Coordinates of C-alpha atoms and ligand atoms in Angstrom, one line a residue:
M3 CA 142.6 195.4 10.6
S4 CA 142.0 198.6 12.5
I5 CA 138.5 198.8 13.9
P6 CA 137.0 202.2 14.7
L7 CA 136.0 202.1 18.3
S8 CA 133.0 203.7 19.9
T9 CA 133.4 205.9 23.0
S10 CA 130.5 204.5 24.9
G11 CA 130.9 200.7 25.0
P12 CA 128.3 198.2 23.8
K13 CA 126.7 195.8 26.2
M14 CA 125.6 192.1 25.8
Q15 CA 122.0 193.3 25.9
D16 CA 122.6 195.4 22.7
Y17 CA 122.9 192.1 20.8
A18 CA 119.8 190.5 22.4
S19 CA 117.0 189.5 20.0
P20 CA 113.3 188.9 20.9
V21 CA 113.3 185.8 18.7
P22 CA 113.8 182.6 20.9
C23 CA 116.5 180.1 20.1
T24 CA 115.2 176.9 18.6
W25 CA 118.3 174.8 18.6
C26 CA 118.2 171.4 20.3
D27 CA 119.1 171.0 23.9
G28 CA 122.9 170.7 24.1
C29 CA 123.6 172.1 20.6
G30 CA 127.0 173.6 20.2
D31 CA 125.4 176.6 18.3
Y32 CA 124.5 178.1 21.7
G33 CA 128.2 178.3 22.7
I34 CA 129.2 179.9 19.4
W35 CA 126.3 182.3 19.6
G36 CA 127.3 183.4 23.1
A37 CA 131.0 183.6 22.3
T38 CA 130.4 185.7 19.3
Q39 CA 128.4 188.3 21.3
R40 CA 131.0 188.3 24.0
A41 CA 133.8 188.8 21.5
L42 CA 132.0 191.7 19.8
V43 CA 131.3 193.4 23.1
G44 CA 134.9 192.8 24.2
L45 CA 136.1 194.5 21.1
G46 CA 133.9 197.5 21.8
L47 CA 131.8 196.9 18.6
H48 CA 128.2 198.0 18.6
P49 CA 125.7 196.0 16.6
W50 CA 125.7 198.7 13.9
Q51 CA 129.4 198.5 13.5
V52 CA 129.6 194.9 12.3
L53 CA 128.0 192.7 9.6
M54 CA 127.1 189.0 10.3
C55 CA 126.3 186.7 7.4
Y56 CA 124.8 183.3 7.7
D57 CA 124.7 180.2 5.5
V58 CA 121.7 177.9 5.5
G59 CA 121.5 175.3 8.2
C60 CA 120.8 174.9 11.9
H61 CA 123.5 177.5 12.7
G62 CA 122.0 179.8 10.0
N63 CA 118.8 179.9 11.9
G64 CA 120.8 182.0 14.3
A65 CA 120.5 184.9 11.9
D66 CA 117.6 186.4 13.7
K67 CA 118.7 185.4 17.2
M68 CA 121.0 188.4 17.5
S69 CA 120.5 192.1 16.9
G70 CA 122.5 194.1 14.4
Y71 CA 123.2 193.9 10.7
R72 CA 122.6 190.4 9.6
F73 CA 122.3 188.7 6.2
H74 CA 121.0 185.2 5.7
G75 CA 122.1 183.9 2.3
L76 CA 121.8 180.8 0.2
H77 CA 123.2 177.4 1.1
G78 CA 126.9 177.2 0.5
R79 CA 127.1 180.8 -0.5
V80 CA 127.9 182.7 2.6
I81 CA 131.5 183.3 1.7
P82 CA 130.9 185.2 -1.6
L83 CA 128.2 187.4 -0.1
S84 CA 130.4 188.2 2.8
A85 CA 133.4 188.9 0.6
G86 CA 131.3 191.2 -1.5
A87 CA 130.2 193.1 1.5
A88 CA 133.7 193.4 2.9
L89 CA 135.0 194.7 -0.5
A90 CA 132.2 197.3 -0.6
N91 CA 133.2 198.6 2.9
P92 CA 136.4 197.2 4.3
R93 CA 136.0 199.4 7.4
V94 CA 133.2 197.2 8.7
P95 CA 134.2 193.8 10.1
V96 CA 132.3 191.0 8.4
I97 CA 131.8 187.6 10.1
A98 CA 130.5 184.7 8.1
F99 CA 129.0 181.6 9.7
G100 CA 128.8 178.3 7.8
G101 CA 128.2 174.7 8.5
D102 CA 130.6 171.9 7.6
G103 CA 128.1 170.4 5.1
A104 CA 127.8 173.6 3.0
S105 CA 131.4 174.7 3.5
F106 CA 133.1 171.4 2.4
S107 CA 130.6 170.4 -0.4
E108 CA 128.2 173.0 -1.9
G109 CA 130.4 176.0 -1.1
V110 CA 133.9 174.4 -1.1
G111 CA 135.0 176.3 -4.2
H112 CA 134.2 179.6 -2.4
L113 CA 136.3 178.5 0.6
V114 CA 139.3 177.7 -1.7
H115 CA 139.2 181.2 -3.3
A116 CA 138.6 183.0 0.0
V117 CA 141.7 181.5 1.5
R118 CA 143.9 182.1 -1.5
S119 CA 142.5 185.6 -2.1
N120 CA 142.8 186.5 1.6
Y121 CA 139.5 188.2 1.7
Q122 CA 139.0 190.6 4.6
M123 CA 136.6 188.5 6.8
T124 CA 136.2 186.1 9.6
F125 CA 134.8 182.7 8.7
V126 CA 133.3 180.7 11.6
L127 CA 132.9 177.0 10.7
H128 CA 130.1 175.4 12.8
N129 CA 131.7 172.0 12.6
N130 CA 129.1 169.4 13.9
A131 CA 130.4 166.9 11.3
N132 CA 127.0 166.4 9.6
Y133 CA 124.2 168.2 7.8
G134 CA 122.2 169.1 10.8
L135 CA 119.2 171.0 9.4
T136 CA 118.3 168.2 6.9
T137 CA 118.3 165.7 9.8
G138 CA 121.7 164.1 10.0
Q139 CA 123.0 163.4 6.5
A140 CA 126.7 162.7 6.2
S141 CA 128.9 165.6 5.3
A142 CA 132.4 165.4 3.9
L143 CA 133.6 165.6 7.5
T144 CA 131.5 162.8 8.9
A145 CA 133.6 160.0 10.3
Q146 CA 134.1 157.1 7.7
G147 CA 131.9 154.1 8.4
Q148 CA 129.6 156.1 10.6
K149 CA 125.9 155.2 10.3
M150 CA 123.8 158.3 9.5
N151 CA 120.2 158.7 8.7
S152 CA 120.8 158.8 5.0
S153 CA 123.5 156.1 5.1
P154 CA 122.2 153.3 7.4
N155 CA 125.1 151.0 6.3
G156 CA 127.8 153.5 7.2
I157 CA 129.6 156.2 5.1
P158 CA 131.7 154.5 2.5
E159 CA 133.9 157.5 1.6
E160 CA 137.1 158.7 3.2
T161 CA 136.6 161.6 5.6
L162 CA 138.0 164.8 4.2
N163 CA 140.9 166.1 6.3
S164 CA 139.5 169.6 6.4
M165 CA 142.5 171.1 8.3
D166 CA 145.1 169.6 5.9
F167 CA 143.0 171.0 3.0
V168 CA 142.8 174.5 4.4
F169 CA 146.5 174.5 5.2
S170 CA 147.3 173.4 1.7
L171 CA 145.9 176.7 0.5
Q172 CA 148.5 178.8 2.4
P173 CA 146.0 180.5 4.8
T174 CA 147.0 183.5 6.8
F175 CA 144.9 182.6 9.9
V176 CA 143.7 179.3 11.2
A177 CA 142.2 178.6 14.6
R178 CA 140.3 175.7 16.1
A179 CA 138.0 175.9 19.1
F180 CA 135.4 173.9 20.9
S181 CA 132.0 175.3 21.4
G182 CA 132.0 174.1 25.0
N183 CA 134.9 176.4 25.9
I184 CA 133.3 179.8 25.5
P185 CA 136.0 181.9 27.1
Q186 CA 138.7 180.4 24.8
L187 CA 136.5 180.8 21.7
T188 CA 135.7 184.4 22.7
E189 CA 139.4 185.2 22.8
I190 CA 140.0 183.5 19.5
L191 CA 137.2 185.4 17.8
K192 CA 138.5 188.7 19.1
V193 CA 141.9 188.0 17.4
A194 CA 140.2 186.6 14.2
I195 CA 137.9 189.6 13.8
K196 CA 140.9 192.0 13.9
H197 CA 143.1 189.8 11.6
R198 CA 144.3 191.3 8.3
G199 CA 142.7 189.0 5.7
F200 CA 140.8 185.7 5.8
A201 CA 140.5 184.2 9.3
F202 CA 139.4 180.6 9.3
V203 CA 138.0 179.5 12.7
D204 CA 137.0 175.9 12.9
V205 CA 134.6 175.4 15.9
L206 CA 134.1 171.7 16.8
Q207 CA 130.6 171.5 18.2
A208 CA 128.3 168.9 19.6
C209 CA 125.2 167.9 17.7
P210 CA 123.5 165.8 20.3
T211 CA 120.6 164.8 18.0
Y212 CA 122.5 163.5 15.0
N213 CA 126.3 163.3 15.8
K214 CA 126.8 160.2 18.0
F215 CA 130.5 160.0 17.3
A216 CA 132.0 163.4 18.3
T217 CA 130.0 164.1 21.3
H218 CA 130.3 167.0 23.7
E219 CA 131.9 164.7 26.3
M220 CA 134.4 163.3 23.8
L221 CA 135.4 166.9 22.7
L222 CA 135.6 168.0 26.3
E223 CA 138.0 165.2 27.0
R224 CA 140.3 165.5 24.0
C225 CA 140.5 169.2 23.2
Y226 CA 143.4 171.1 24.7
D227 CA 144.8 174.6 24.4
A228 CA 147.9 174.4 22.3
N229 CA 148.8 178.0 22.9
K230 CA 149.0 177.3 26.6
E231 CA 151.4 174.5 25.9
G232 CA 153.7 176.8 24.0
H233 CA 152.6 176.4 20.4
D234 CA 154.0 179.3 18.3
P235 CA 151.3 180.4 15.7
A236 CA 154.0 181.8 13.4
D237 CA 155.2 178.4 12.2
L238 CA 153.0 177.1 9.3
A239 CA 154.5 173.6 9.0
K240 CA 154.2 173.0 12.8
A241 CA 150.7 174.4 12.8
R242 CA 149.7 172.1 10.0
A243 CA 151.1 169.0 11.7
L244 CA 149.4 169.9 15.0
A245 CA 146.1 170.6 13.3
T246 CA 146.0 167.4 11.3
D247 CA 147.0 165.0 14.0
T248 CA 143.9 164.4 16.0
S249 CA 144.6 160.8 16.8
A250 CA 145.1 161.2 20.6
R251 CA 144.3 164.8 21.4
I252 CA 142.8 167.7 19.5
A253 CA 144.8 171.0 19.5
T254 CA 142.7 174.1 19.8
G255 CA 143.7 177.8 19.9
I256 CA 145.3 180.1 17.4
L257 CA 147.2 177.6 15.3
Y258 CA 148.6 179.9 12.6
Q259 CA 148.6 183.6 12.0
N260 CA 150.5 185.7 9.4
E261 CA 149.7 189.3 8.9
E262 CA 152.5 190.0 6.4
R263 CA 150.3 189.1 3.5
P264 CA 148.0 191.9 2.4
A265 CA 144.2 191.3 2.3
F266 CA 142.6 191.1 -1.2
H267 CA 141.3 194.7 -1.3
E268 CA 144.7 196.1 -0.3
R269 CA 146.2 194.6 -3.5
L270 CA 143.8 196.2 -5.9
V271 CA 145.8 198.7 -8.0
A272 CA 142.7 200.7 -8.7
R273 CA 142.1 201.3 -5.0
Q274 CA 145.6 202.4 -4.1
G275 CA 145.8 205.9 -2.7
M276 CA 142.0 206.0 -2.2
T277 CA 140.8 207.3 1.1
T278 CA 137.1 206.5 0.4
V279 CA 135.6 203.0 0.2
P280 CA 133.2 201.8 -2.6
V281 CA 130.1 202.4 -0.5
D282 CA 131.1 206.0 0.1
E283 CA 131.6 206.5 -3.6
V284 CA 128.2 205.1 -4.5
G285 CA 126.7 207.5 -2.0
I286 CA 128.3 210.6 -3.6
V287 CA 127.8 209.9 -7.3
D288 CA 125.0 212.0 -8.8
M289 CA 123.0 209.5 -10.9
S290 CA 120.4 211.9 -12.2
E291 CA 122.0 212.4 -15.6
Y292 CA 122.2 208.7 -16.2
M293 CA 118.7 208.2 -15.0
K294 CA 117.4 210.5 -17.8
E295 CA 118.6 208.0 -20.4
L296 CA 116.3 205.4 -18.8
V297 CA 113.0 207.4 -18.9
Ligands
TPP1318 C1 121.9 174.3 -2.8 C2 121.2 173.7 -1.7 N1 121.5 172.4 -1.4 C3 120.8 171.8 -0.4 C4 119.9 172.4 0.4 C5 119.2 171.7 1.5 N2 119.8 172.0 2.8 C6 119.4 173.1 3.6 S1 120.1 173.1 5.1 C7 121.0 171.8 4.7 C8 122.0 171.2 5.7 C9 123.0 172.2 6.2 O1 124.0 171.5 6.8 P1 125.3 172.3 7.3 O2 125.8 173.2 6.2 O3 126.3 171.3 7.8 O4 124.8 173.2 8.5 P2 124.1 172.7 9.9 O5 122.6 172.5 9.6 O6 124.7 171.4 10.3 O7 124.3 173.8 10.8 C10 120.8 171.3 3.4 C11 121.4 170.2 2.8 C12 119.7 173.8 0.1 N3 118.9 174.5 0.8 N4 120.3 174.4 -1.0

């Protein structure tokens, strides 16, 4: 995706919000919030040049913790609203933030179609492996057998292998990061935001209040940068194998990227040869004749 750059660069301060953060001490949301701002500044994007969309959840409460164009949608529905915005104006990068609860239960159908359609957007998964805002219910990604507030006897179901699921849909971009490694996440987000099509960024994050099994310390110990160890993001089969095997260590970095496949809007026959985007066209249509019919 080519992003129009501004001549005078943005600063971190441009993204500051007067609303104080209310996340728990040690929450991974802080790292993702900081890395997002660093990535946007690093890309030379001003707050008015990007749209950030938020699902409902602890992470979604970050919607007013940053300046710029932001949209706080309904639970599980951040992907369709982001996809719609990106279709209306594909020149503006759209970043969607969602929790693992919403993304792999309420909104899982949207995730399926976003990957297969290759919508032009970045999807940042706040993966704390539970429903944080509703005080620690099990999500599809909670470890099996884990005792949670809503499941005092332990989760009976199998844990969804989210990476295997995403890879089964033939994605064009998959990355995994750890919220405690802000420099690495910043670099991943910079590539994801520029990616042609749907960029899936799984960010493993601590939830010190409700997640007692994948703690900050555990993630710090087990995550490693696969790109630094020579992983080639062009190989889908290798990327899938690396992403799904978390038994000993957890591979992070850009695991897979393919920019050969066009994004959804590029395949629309009706848009071919068009130099305008739908928002431009709405702006230049004279509606007054049509309005007369309504009065
Ligand atoms: C359709 C719908 N279902 C359930 C809820 C209640 N609800 C609000 S936030 C939330 C938890 C969100 O968890 P997750 O998506 O994992 O995000 P996190 O809070 O962990 O960041 C739930 C279940 C809702 N608002 N709407």
